[in-house]
Short mmCIF file of C-alpha atoms and ligand atoms in Angstrom, two decimals:
data_model
loop_
_atom_site.label_atom_id
_atom_site.label_comp_id
_atom_site.label_asym_id
_atom_site.label_seq_id
_atom_site.Cartn_x
_atom_site.Cartn_y
_atom_site.Cartn_z
CA MET A 28 -29.55 -23.86 -38.74
CA SER A 29 -29.88 -27.32 -37.26
CA THR A 30 -29.30 -29.92 -39.91
CA ASP A 31 -29.27 -33.62 -39.34
CA PRO A 32 -25.62 -34.67 -39.91
CA SER A 33 -26.76 -37.80 -41.72
CA SER A 34 -28.87 -35.89 -44.25
CA PRO A 35 -26.99 -34.59 -47.29
CA VAL A 36 -25.92 -30.96 -47.55
CA LEU A 37 -27.06 -31.01 -51.13
CA ARG A 38 -29.67 -33.22 -52.74
CA ILE A 39 -30.50 -33.04 -56.43
CA GLU A 40 -33.42 -35.10 -57.74
CA GLY A 41 -34.24 -35.57 -61.40
CA LEU A 42 -32.84 -32.18 -62.38
CA VAL A 43 -33.77 -30.98 -65.85
CA LYS A 44 -32.46 -27.73 -67.33
CA ARG A 45 -33.30 -26.45 -70.79
CA TYR A 46 -32.30 -23.35 -72.68
CA GLY A 47 -35.28 -23.02 -74.96
CA PRO A 48 -35.55 -26.35 -76.76
CA HIS A 49 -31.95 -27.24 -75.89
CA LEU A 50 -31.76 -29.86 -73.13
CA VAL A 51 -28.64 -29.16 -71.07
CA ILE A 52 -29.19 -31.12 -67.84
CA ASP A 53 -31.00 -34.35 -68.52
CA GLY A 54 -32.21 -35.85 -65.25
CA VAL A 55 -29.37 -35.56 -62.76
CA ASP A 56 -29.63 -37.15 -59.30
CA LEU A 57 -26.95 -36.37 -56.76
CA ASP A 58 -26.50 -36.38 -52.98
CA VAL A 59 -23.51 -34.63 -51.46
CA ALA A 60 -22.72 -35.32 -47.80
CA ALA A 61 -21.08 -32.80 -45.50
CA GLY A 62 -17.31 -32.68 -45.95
CA GLN A 63 -17.30 -34.36 -49.34
CA VAL A 64 -15.15 -33.07 -52.16
CA VAL A 65 -16.81 -33.88 -55.46
CA VAL A 66 -14.83 -33.36 -58.64
CA PHE A 67 -16.72 -32.99 -61.93
CA VAL A 68 -15.07 -33.80 -65.22
CA GLY A 69 -16.38 -34.15 -68.73
CA PRO A 70 -16.18 -32.68 -72.22
CA SER A 71 -17.01 -29.02 -72.61
CA GLY A 72 -20.67 -28.23 -73.17
CA THR A 73 -21.96 -31.14 -71.12
CA GLY A 74 -23.60 -28.99 -68.47
CA LYS A 75 -21.07 -28.94 -65.62
CA SER A 76 -21.19 -25.16 -65.20
CA THR A 77 -24.93 -25.16 -65.64
CA LEU A 78 -25.29 -27.76 -62.90
CA LEU A 79 -23.36 -25.58 -60.44
CA ARG A 80 -25.34 -22.51 -61.48
CA CYS A 81 -28.59 -24.34 -60.84
CA VAL A 82 -27.44 -25.25 -57.33
CA ASN A 83 -27.30 -21.61 -56.23
CA GLY A 84 -30.22 -20.55 -58.36
CA LEU A 85 -28.32 -18.49 -60.91
CA GLU A 86 -30.34 -20.52 -63.42
CA ASP A 87 -33.99 -21.51 -63.18
CA ILE A 88 -34.76 -25.19 -63.66
CA GLN A 89 -37.40 -26.94 -65.74
CA GLY A 90 -37.75 -30.17 -63.82
CA GLY A 91 -36.80 -32.02 -60.66
CA ARG A 92 -35.70 -30.29 -57.51
CA ILE A 93 -32.68 -29.15 -55.57
CA LEU A 94 -32.51 -29.20 -51.77
CA PHE A 95 -29.75 -27.32 -50.03
CA GLU A 96 -29.57 -28.13 -46.30
CA GLY A 97 -33.09 -29.42 -46.62
CA GLN A 98 -34.52 -26.28 -48.21
CA PRO A 99 -35.66 -26.17 -51.82
CA VAL A 100 -33.59 -23.91 -54.06
CA LEU A 101 -36.04 -21.77 -56.02
CA SER A 102 -34.27 -19.31 -58.31
CA ARG A 103 -37.14 -16.84 -58.38
CA SER A 104 -38.14 -16.88 -54.73
CA SER A 105 -37.03 -14.29 -52.22
CA ALA A 106 -35.53 -17.10 -50.14
CA ILE A 107 -32.86 -17.58 -52.79
CA HIS A 108 -30.69 -14.82 -51.29
CA ALA A 109 -30.44 -16.70 -48.01
CA VAL A 110 -29.43 -19.88 -49.86
CA ARG A 111 -26.74 -18.07 -51.86
CA ARG A 112 -25.25 -16.56 -48.71
CA ARG A 113 -24.41 -20.08 -47.59
CA ILE A 114 -22.91 -21.20 -50.91
CA GLY A 115 -19.62 -19.73 -52.04
CA MET A 116 -18.93 -19.71 -55.77
CA ILE A 117 -15.58 -19.32 -57.49
CA PHE A 118 -15.61 -18.60 -61.21
CA GLN A 119 -13.20 -19.37 -64.00
CA GLY A 120 -12.83 -15.64 -64.71
CA PHE A 121 -12.48 -14.63 -61.00
CA ASN A 122 -15.11 -11.87 -61.33
CA LEU A 123 -13.56 -9.71 -58.63
CA TYR A 124 -15.12 -6.25 -58.20
CA PRO A 125 -12.58 -4.09 -60.05
CA HIS A 126 -13.43 -0.84 -58.28
CA LEU A 127 -12.60 -2.28 -54.86
CA THR A 128 -9.31 -3.32 -53.28
CA ALA A 129 -8.71 -6.99 -52.60
CA LEU A 130 -9.63 -6.43 -48.97
CA GLN A 131 -12.81 -4.57 -49.86
CA ASN A 132 -13.74 -7.36 -52.27
CA VAL A 133 -13.61 -9.74 -49.34
CA THR A 134 -15.43 -7.57 -46.79
CA LEU A 135 -18.18 -6.08 -48.97
CA ALA A 136 -20.78 -8.85 -48.79
CA PRO A 137 -20.30 -9.83 -45.13
CA VAL A 138 -20.82 -6.18 -44.16
CA LYS A 139 -23.55 -5.24 -46.61
CA VAL A 140 -25.34 -8.54 -47.08
CA LEU A 141 -24.88 -10.23 -43.70
CA GLY A 142 -24.85 -6.93 -41.82
CA GLU A 143 -21.84 -7.85 -39.71
CA PRO A 144 -19.76 -5.08 -38.06
CA ALA A 145 -17.03 -3.88 -40.43
CA LYS A 146 -14.34 -4.25 -37.79
CA ASP A 147 -15.09 -7.92 -37.15
CA VAL A 148 -15.25 -8.66 -40.85
CA GLU A 149 -11.99 -6.92 -41.51
CA GLU A 150 -10.28 -8.95 -38.85
CA ARG A 151 -11.66 -12.15 -40.31
CA ALA A 152 -10.62 -10.99 -43.78
CA ARG A 153 -7.03 -10.48 -42.59
CA GLY A 154 -7.03 -14.08 -41.43
CA LEU A 155 -8.35 -15.20 -44.80
CA PHE A 156 -5.63 -13.29 -46.63
CA ARG A 157 -3.09 -15.22 -44.58
CA LYS A 158 -4.87 -18.43 -45.42
CA VAL A 159 -4.69 -17.75 -49.17
CA ARG A 160 -1.13 -16.46 -48.69
CA LEU A 161 -1.77 -12.92 -49.84
CA GLU A 162 -1.33 -10.83 -46.65
CA HIS A 163 0.90 -8.41 -48.53
CA ARG A 164 -1.60 -7.83 -51.35
CA ALA A 165 -4.70 -6.89 -49.36
CA HIS A 166 -4.69 -3.27 -50.51
CA ALA A 167 -4.02 -3.95 -54.18
CA PHE A 168 -6.75 -3.54 -56.76
CA PRO A 169 -7.65 -6.58 -58.88
CA SER A 170 -6.01 -5.05 -61.95
CA GLN A 171 -2.71 -5.02 -60.05
CA LEU A 172 -2.88 -8.73 -59.24
CA SER A 173 -1.87 -11.75 -61.30
CA GLY A 174 -4.56 -14.25 -62.27
CA GLY A 175 -3.51 -16.65 -59.56
CA GLU A 176 -3.61 -13.89 -56.96
CA GLN A 177 -7.03 -12.73 -58.15
CA GLN A 178 -8.39 -16.25 -57.90
CA ARG A 179 -7.08 -16.58 -54.35
CA VAL A 180 -8.76 -13.28 -53.45
CA ALA A 181 -11.95 -14.68 -54.98
CA ILE A 182 -11.60 -17.74 -52.75
CA ALA A 183 -11.11 -15.49 -49.70
CA ARG A 184 -14.17 -13.51 -50.78
CA ALA A 185 -16.25 -16.66 -50.86
CA LEU A 186 -14.87 -17.89 -47.52
CA ALA A 187 -15.65 -14.58 -45.83
CA MET A 188 -19.34 -15.45 -45.94
CA ASN A 189 -18.68 -18.62 -43.89
CA PRO A 190 -20.34 -20.76 -46.56
CA HIS A 191 -21.49 -24.33 -45.96
CA LEU A 192 -20.71 -25.32 -49.53
CA LEU A 193 -18.03 -24.12 -51.95
CA MET A 194 -18.44 -24.44 -55.70
CA PHE A 195 -15.50 -23.99 -58.06
CA ASP A 196 -16.12 -23.71 -61.79
CA GLU A 197 -12.84 -24.42 -63.57
CA PRO A 198 -10.95 -22.20 -61.14
CA THR A 199 -7.55 -22.72 -62.77
CA SER A 200 -8.51 -22.85 -66.46
CA ALA A 201 -7.84 -19.16 -67.06
CA LEU A 202 -4.50 -19.12 -65.24
CA ASP A 203 -0.92 -19.09 -66.41
CA PRO A 204 0.55 -22.54 -65.70
CA GLU A 205 2.99 -21.17 -63.11
CA THR A 206 0.18 -19.78 -60.91
CA VAL A 207 -2.11 -22.82 -61.07
CA GLY A 208 -0.22 -24.53 -58.26
CA ASP A 209 -0.82 -21.69 -55.77
CA VAL A 210 -4.56 -21.85 -56.31
CA LEU A 211 -4.69 -25.63 -56.15
CA ALA A 212 -2.66 -25.57 -52.92
CA VAL A 213 -5.25 -23.30 -51.30
CA MET A 214 -8.07 -25.51 -52.55
CA GLU A 215 -6.35 -28.60 -51.19
CA ASP A 216 -6.05 -26.91 -47.78
CA LEU A 217 -9.78 -26.23 -47.86
CA ALA A 218 -10.56 -29.81 -48.81
CA ARG A 219 -8.43 -31.12 -45.94
CA GLU A 220 -10.26 -28.81 -43.52
CA GLY A 221 -13.35 -30.86 -44.25
CA ARG A 222 -15.18 -28.33 -46.39
CA THR A 223 -17.95 -29.49 -48.65
CA MET A 224 -16.84 -28.72 -52.19
CA LEU A 225 -18.08 -29.13 -55.74
CA VAL A 226 -15.19 -28.64 -58.13
CA VAL A 227 -15.33 -28.62 -61.90
CA THR A 228 -11.73 -29.10 -62.97
CA HIS A 229 -9.54 -31.10 -65.25
CA GLU A 230 -6.73 -31.05 -62.70
CA ILE A 231 -6.56 -34.79 -62.19
CA GLY A 232 -3.86 -34.41 -59.54
CA PHE A 233 -6.25 -32.38 -57.40
CA ALA A 234 -8.97 -35.01 -57.80
CA ARG A 235 -6.56 -37.78 -56.89
CA HIS A 236 -5.14 -36.02 -53.82
CA VAL A 237 -8.24 -34.64 -52.14
CA GLY A 238 -11.30 -35.71 -54.11
CA ASP A 239 -13.75 -38.06 -52.42
CA ARG A 240 -15.76 -38.61 -55.55
CA MET A 241 -15.19 -38.05 -59.20
CA ILE A 242 -18.17 -37.56 -61.46
CA PHE A 243 -17.92 -37.89 -65.20
CA MET A 244 -20.64 -35.98 -67.02
CA ASP A 245 -21.56 -36.24 -70.65
CA GLY A 246 -24.56 -34.95 -72.55
CA GLY A 247 -26.17 -33.45 -69.43
CA LYS A 248 -26.07 -36.75 -67.57
CA ILE A 249 -23.93 -38.26 -64.84
CA VAL A 250 -22.22 -41.16 -66.56
CA GLU A 251 -19.97 -42.37 -63.77
CA ASP A 252 -19.60 -41.45 -60.09
CA ARG A 253 -16.77 -43.16 -58.20
CA PRO A 254 -13.74 -42.53 -56.02
CA PRO A 255 -11.19 -40.65 -58.16
CA GLU A 256 -8.43 -43.23 -57.73
CA GLU A 257 -10.70 -45.99 -59.09
CA MET A 258 -12.13 -43.98 -61.91
CA ILE A 259 -8.72 -42.86 -63.09
CA ALA A 260 -7.24 -46.36 -62.84
CA SER A 261 -10.15 -48.23 -64.43
CA PRO A 262 -12.93 -46.17 -65.97
CA GLU A 263 -16.00 -48.34 -66.53
CA ASN A 264 -17.72 -46.46 -69.25
CA PRO A 265 -16.05 -46.24 -72.67
CA ARG A 266 -16.80 -42.52 -72.88
CA THR A 267 -15.16 -41.97 -69.50
CA ARG A 268 -12.15 -43.96 -70.63
CA GLN A 269 -11.87 -41.99 -73.83
CA PHE A 270 -12.24 -38.65 -72.05
CA LEU A 271 -9.78 -39.41 -69.25
CA GLY A 272 -7.36 -40.72 -71.81
CA SER A 273 -7.54 -37.45 -73.70
CA ILE A 274 -6.86 -35.28 -70.66
CA LEU A 275 -4.28 -37.52 -69.03
CA HIS A 276 -2.09 -37.63 -72.12
CA HIS A 277 -2.27 -33.92 -72.53
CA MET B 28 -19.42 55.39 -84.77
CA TYR B 29 -19.82 52.30 -82.63
CA GLU B 30 -17.88 52.43 -79.42
CA PHE B 31 -17.54 49.42 -77.12
CA ASN B 32 -18.79 50.43 -73.68
CA LEU B 33 -19.53 47.74 -71.15
CA ALA B 34 -20.33 50.34 -68.52
CA GLY B 35 -23.41 51.27 -70.55
CA LEU B 36 -25.04 48.07 -69.26
CA LEU B 37 -24.56 49.05 -65.64
CA PRO B 38 -28.01 50.59 -65.10
CA TYR B 39 -29.56 47.27 -66.12
CA THR B 40 -27.55 44.93 -63.91
CA GLY B 41 -30.17 45.07 -61.13
CA PRO B 42 -32.18 42.03 -62.31
CA LEU B 43 -29.04 40.16 -63.39
CA PRO B 44 -28.34 38.27 -60.12
CA ARG B 45 -31.89 36.94 -60.10
CA ALA B 46 -31.54 35.91 -63.73
CA ILE B 47 -28.29 34.09 -62.99
CA VAL B 48 -29.86 32.28 -60.04
CA LEU B 49 -32.79 31.26 -62.22
CA THR B 50 -30.51 29.86 -64.93
CA LEU B 51 -28.52 27.93 -62.33
CA TRP B 52 -31.68 26.65 -60.65
CA LEU B 53 -33.28 25.59 -63.92
CA SER B 54 -30.08 23.85 -65.04
CA THR B 55 -29.45 22.11 -61.73
CA LEU B 56 -33.02 20.82 -61.46
CA SER B 57 -32.92 19.65 -65.06
CA ILE B 58 -29.64 17.84 -64.44
CA LEU B 59 -30.92 16.08 -61.32
CA LEU B 60 -34.24 15.11 -62.89
CA SER B 61 -32.65 13.98 -66.16
CA VAL B 62 -30.18 11.81 -64.24
CA ALA B 63 -33.17 10.11 -62.60
CA VAL B 64 -34.87 9.75 -66.00
CA GLY B 65 -31.62 8.46 -67.48
CA VAL B 66 -31.16 5.79 -64.80
CA LEU B 67 -34.74 4.61 -65.26
CA GLY B 68 -34.47 4.80 -69.03
CA ALA B 69 -31.24 2.81 -69.04
CA LEU B 70 -32.70 0.16 -66.72
CA CYS B 71 -35.63 -0.09 -69.17
CA ARG B 72 -33.35 -0.29 -72.20
CA THR B 73 -31.28 -3.07 -70.63
CA SER B 74 -34.26 -4.85 -69.08
CA THR B 75 -35.17 -8.44 -69.88
CA SER B 76 -38.70 -7.26 -70.60
CA LEU B 77 -39.31 -6.61 -74.27
CA ILE B 78 -42.00 -4.02 -73.51
CA LEU B 79 -39.72 -2.01 -71.21
CA ARG B 80 -36.92 -2.17 -73.75
CA TRP B 81 -39.29 -0.94 -76.43
CA ILE B 82 -40.58 1.92 -74.29
CA GLY B 83 -37.03 2.98 -73.39
CA GLY B 84 -35.90 2.78 -77.01
CA ALA B 85 -38.90 4.71 -78.32
CA TYR B 86 -38.40 7.44 -75.73
CA VAL B 87 -34.75 7.92 -76.65
CA GLU B 88 -35.30 7.88 -80.41
CA VAL B 89 -38.24 10.31 -80.31
CA LEU B 90 -36.70 12.81 -77.90
CA ARG B 91 -33.29 12.75 -79.52
CA ASN B 92 -34.81 13.64 -82.86
CA ILE B 93 -36.94 16.61 -81.85
CA PRO B 94 -35.19 19.96 -81.37
CA LEU B 95 -35.31 21.15 -77.78
CA LEU B 96 -37.00 24.36 -78.92
CA VAL B 97 -39.86 22.38 -80.41
CA VAL B 98 -40.27 20.37 -77.20
CA ILE B 99 -40.46 23.62 -75.23
CA TYR B 100 -43.15 24.96 -77.61
CA LEU B 101 -45.06 21.70 -77.43
CA ILE B 102 -45.24 21.80 -73.66
CA PHE B 103 -45.82 25.52 -73.23
CA PHE B 104 -48.15 26.27 -76.16
CA GLY B 105 -49.22 22.81 -77.30
CA LEU B 106 -50.46 21.61 -73.93
CA ALA B 107 -52.13 24.96 -73.28
CA GLN B 108 -54.19 24.42 -76.41
CA VAL B 109 -55.57 21.18 -75.04
CA GLY B 110 -56.32 22.90 -71.76
CA LEU B 111 -53.23 22.00 -69.74
CA ARG B 112 -51.46 25.17 -68.68
CA VAL B 113 -47.87 24.80 -67.56
CA ASP B 114 -46.00 27.98 -66.64
CA GLY B 115 -42.82 29.02 -68.41
CA PHE B 116 -40.32 27.78 -65.85
CA ASN B 117 -41.93 24.37 -65.50
CA SER B 118 -42.36 24.00 -69.26
CA ALA B 119 -38.67 24.68 -69.72
CA LEU B 120 -37.82 22.31 -66.87
CA ILE B 121 -39.93 19.48 -68.31
CA ALA B 122 -38.62 20.02 -71.83
CA LEU B 123 -34.98 20.14 -70.72
CA THR B 124 -35.47 17.06 -68.55
CA LEU B 125 -37.14 15.07 -71.33
CA ASN B 126 -34.52 16.09 -73.85
CA ALA B 127 -31.48 15.57 -71.62
CA GLY B 128 -33.07 12.43 -70.14
CA ALA B 129 -32.84 10.79 -73.56
CA TYR B 130 -29.11 11.48 -73.74
CA MET B 131 -28.67 10.47 -70.10
CA THR B 132 -30.41 7.19 -70.91
CA GLU B 133 -27.87 6.50 -73.63
CA ILE B 134 -24.94 7.44 -71.41
CA PHE B 135 -26.15 5.26 -68.54
CA ARG B 136 -26.99 2.43 -70.90
CA GLY B 137 -23.47 2.57 -72.30
CA GLY B 138 -22.17 2.36 -68.73
CA LEU B 139 -24.46 -0.52 -67.81
CA THR B 140 -23.67 -2.62 -70.87
CA ALA B 141 -19.96 -2.18 -70.18
CA ILE B 142 -20.31 -4.12 -66.92
CA PRO B 143 -19.57 -7.80 -67.61
CA ARG B 144 -22.16 -10.46 -66.74
CA GLY B 145 -19.67 -11.99 -64.34
CA GLN B 146 -20.04 -8.99 -62.03
CA TYR B 147 -23.76 -9.62 -61.68
CA GLU B 148 -23.16 -13.33 -61.14
CA ALA B 149 -20.50 -12.77 -58.50
CA ALA B 150 -22.74 -10.33 -56.63
CA ARG B 151 -25.78 -12.61 -56.90
CA SER B 152 -23.77 -15.62 -55.82
CA GLN B 153 -22.94 -13.71 -52.63
CA GLY B 154 -26.62 -13.34 -51.87
CA MET B 155 -26.96 -9.69 -52.83
CA THR B 156 -30.45 -8.40 -53.51
CA GLY B 157 -31.11 -6.41 -56.67
CA TYR B 158 -30.69 -3.18 -54.76
CA GLN B 159 -27.40 -4.24 -53.15
CA LEU B 160 -26.06 -5.48 -56.47
CA TYR B 161 -26.67 -2.16 -58.19
CA ARG B 162 -25.73 -0.02 -55.21
CA TYR B 163 -22.40 -1.61 -54.34
CA VAL B 164 -21.24 -3.38 -57.50
CA VAL B 165 -22.83 -2.06 -60.68
CA PHE B 166 -23.43 1.66 -60.20
CA PRO B 167 -20.01 2.46 -58.71
CA GLN B 168 -18.47 0.96 -61.84
CA VAL B 169 -20.95 2.62 -64.18
CA PHE B 170 -20.23 5.93 -62.49
CA ARG B 171 -16.55 5.70 -63.39
CA ILE B 172 -17.41 5.03 -67.01
CA ILE B 173 -20.01 7.77 -67.48
CA TYR B 174 -18.22 10.39 -65.45
CA ALA B 175 -16.68 12.22 -68.43
CA PRO B 176 -19.60 12.06 -70.91
CA LEU B 177 -21.83 13.21 -68.08
CA GLY B 178 -19.80 16.43 -67.87
CA ASN B 179 -20.42 17.23 -71.54
CA LEU B 180 -24.12 16.67 -71.17
CA MET B 181 -24.35 18.80 -68.02
CA ILE B 182 -22.74 21.71 -69.83
CA GLY B 183 -25.17 21.10 -72.69
CA ILE B 184 -28.05 21.44 -70.25
CA VAL B 185 -26.80 24.78 -68.92
CA ILE B 186 -26.47 26.08 -72.46
CA GLY B 187 -29.79 24.57 -73.51
CA SER B 188 -31.54 26.33 -70.65
CA SER B 189 -31.11 29.59 -72.57
CA LEU B 190 -33.97 28.46 -74.81
CA ALA B 191 -36.29 29.06 -71.85
CA SER B 192 -36.04 32.70 -72.88
CA VAL B 193 -38.40 32.08 -75.82
CA ILE B 194 -41.28 31.48 -73.40
CA GLY B 195 -40.53 34.41 -71.15
CA VAL B 196 -38.59 32.76 -68.32
CA GLU B 197 -36.58 35.55 -66.71
CA GLU B 198 -33.22 33.87 -66.99
CA VAL B 199 -29.89 35.10 -68.27
CA THR B 200 -30.66 35.10 -71.99
CA THR B 201 -33.90 37.02 -71.42
CA TRP B 202 -31.94 39.56 -69.44
CA MET B 203 -29.45 39.81 -72.29
CA ARG B 204 -32.12 40.63 -74.87
CA ARG B 205 -33.82 43.12 -72.62
CA ALA B 206 -30.61 44.90 -71.66
CA GLY B 207 -29.61 45.01 -75.32
CA ASP B 208 -32.98 46.38 -76.43
CA GLU B 209 -32.98 49.07 -73.80
CA THR B 210 -29.41 50.31 -74.23
CA PHE B 211 -28.78 49.33 -77.85
CA ARG B 212 -25.55 47.92 -76.45
CA TYR B 213 -26.18 44.51 -78.05
CA MET B 214 -22.57 43.59 -78.52
CA GLU B 215 -21.81 44.31 -74.88
CA SER B 216 -24.79 42.37 -73.57
CA PHE B 217 -24.09 39.36 -75.83
CA LEU B 218 -20.47 39.25 -74.76
CA ALA B 219 -21.31 39.72 -71.08
CA VAL B 220 -23.81 36.87 -71.20
CA GLY B 221 -21.39 34.72 -73.15
CA VAL B 222 -18.92 35.09 -70.31
CA ILE B 223 -21.65 34.44 -67.73
CA TYR B 224 -22.54 31.14 -69.45
CA VAL B 225 -18.91 30.06 -69.48
CA VAL B 226 -18.71 30.75 -65.75
CA LEU B 227 -22.04 29.01 -65.00
CA ALA B 228 -21.18 25.96 -67.09
CA GLN B 229 -17.79 25.68 -65.48
CA THR B 230 -19.31 26.12 -62.02
CA ILE B 231 -21.54 23.13 -62.66
CA ASN B 232 -18.65 21.24 -64.19
CA ILE B 233 -16.47 21.89 -61.16
CA GLY B 234 -19.40 20.83 -58.98
CA ARG B 235 -19.44 17.56 -60.90
CA ILE B 236 -15.70 17.04 -60.49
CA VAL B 237 -15.76 17.79 -56.76
CA THR B 238 -18.78 15.57 -56.10
CA GLY B 239 -17.27 12.87 -58.28
CA ARG B 240 -13.94 12.92 -56.46
CA TRP B 241 -15.74 12.82 -53.15
CA LEU B 242 -17.91 9.87 -54.20
CA LEU B 243 -14.94 7.98 -55.61
CA SER B 244 -12.82 8.54 -52.52
CA ARG B 245 -15.46 7.12 -50.21
CA ALA B 246 -14.80 3.51 -49.39
CA PRO B 247 -18.01 1.44 -49.63
CA ILE B 248 -17.23 -0.01 -46.23
CA GLY B 249 -15.51 1.14 -43.09
CA HIS B 250 -11.88 1.04 -44.12
CA ARG B 251 -9.58 2.66 -46.64
CA ARG B 252 -6.20 1.93 -48.09
N1 ADP C 14 -27.17 -18.84 -71.25
C1 ADP C 14 -27.23 -19.87 -72.11
N2 ADP C 14 -28.12 -19.86 -73.12
C2 ADP C 14 -28.19 -20.88 -73.98
N3 ADP C 14 -27.41 -21.96 -73.93
C3 ADP C 14 -26.51 -22.05 -72.94
C4 ADP C 14 -26.37 -21.01 -71.99
N4 ADP C 14 -25.39 -21.35 -71.12
C5 ADP C 14 -24.95 -22.57 -71.52
N5 ADP C 14 -25.61 -22.98 -72.61
C6 ADP C 14 -25.42 -24.26 -73.30
O1 ADP C 14 -25.58 -25.28 -72.35
C7 ADP C 14 -24.67 -26.33 -72.62
C8 ADP C 14 -23.92 -26.65 -71.37
O2 ADP C 14 -23.07 -25.57 -71.06
P1 ADP C 14 -22.12 -25.58 -69.78
O3 ADP C 14 -22.92 -25.88 -68.58
O4 ADP C 14 -21.39 -24.28 -69.79
O5 ADP C 14 -21.15 -26.78 -70.10
P2 ADP C 14 -19.75 -27.12 -69.46
O6 ADP C 14 -19.55 -26.26 -68.26
O7 ADP C 14 -19.84 -28.57 -69.14
O8 ADP C 14 -18.72 -26.86 -70.50
C9 ADP C 14 -23.81 -25.90 -73.77
O9 ADP C 14 -24.32 -26.50 -74.94
C10 ADP C 14 -24.02 -24.41 -73.82
O10 ADP C 14 -23.91 -23.97 -75.14
MG1 MG C 15 -18.08 -24.80 -67.91
#
């Protein structure tokens, strides 16, 4: 895959998403360059999850287009599988495969989807378990893991595919407060490695430490898109100010 | 005076092994075919297509509400009347499959609807094709859910196969009636066949447990715990 380093990893042009008559994404334009960490914030129901789900074609779109590494993302085409293999997604509810051990969760898709030799994948997986600081839990089943541990396994599972883009949809919202830090620490490591990341989160500390851009969404639109430090210090839009105020004083 | 004498049946045990094999064969084929029907039916019933859902629903509701005996008559005698002759064994096989398939559909559907949406999304987000998603993520989980109800239904199929006797299939129940008629040792033949059905049903049940354990113990990929 030879991609021009100057062209964006992800390009979204005039994206429109409707559920029936309900307009959820209302003309979003967005370019994400390689290595950027983009943090999305905004009130619930404003289309942040939907936007991520459109990027890997989990949702079909009604207008505009999405280019991932130069290729159009078409949710109903057979090429969509190849796109998804290069985009890792981490969900609020972890969505680990409950019938498999943590290690098997991580190795399943590289072996079955990418067709890599099981031995190689397992070795890589062991490295990933070290990276997410769970070496000792590799043989546990998801039901035996805490939320924070499950989410770190989910991150390892996504990384095992060697993705070019990572998308996190409120990865710490379902966690007990004491385990949030472990997950954020892993995510911060990934950001510092230069990974391209889209992160929906209300963890302002994360945005401040490793975010390159902070995007405030409201009503299916991008309202403000600036470096996190600036946006937090002096939000331009009154809605941004109101929203940040509400989560910062929480 | 009536005197219980199991040995009186002995001269008629010659055809019994064949009858037992036929019952086992009919039951096993019906189980395998109805599992296939059940998987298809459940995929229809949970499909996004309204037409497929309707077809699946209609199939289940119709077949669940017609006695198996009537289905057997319909296929053996009914079809013959419109010029389609199906022999006894195949009539029984089709009827058992259609009947059990309706229950299988409901069992599999219950299993499928118990799998959260997030499982499909996680698998899709990893680039799995529809086949891979069902093969490695959905069906292994469904299997664990339906494992027990499947056992009940399989035993029901073995027992239901006795109705094949009404259309002359030479299976265990037919043998029972014949042996009883010839020796007047009805009580003995009923009891003997009762025991045979318990053994056959349990054989199939143990087959299910062994296969199930084996399937569950197999890691989907090269390594184990
Ligand atoms: N599958 C769906 N069908 C219909 N409406 C949906 C569906 N998923 C999300 N929505 C609606 O789309 C809007 C945006 O949802 P979402 O993207 O989840 O927002 P956010 O992640 O910002 O909270 C909400 O109004 C939600 O009710
Ligand atoms: Mg959301």
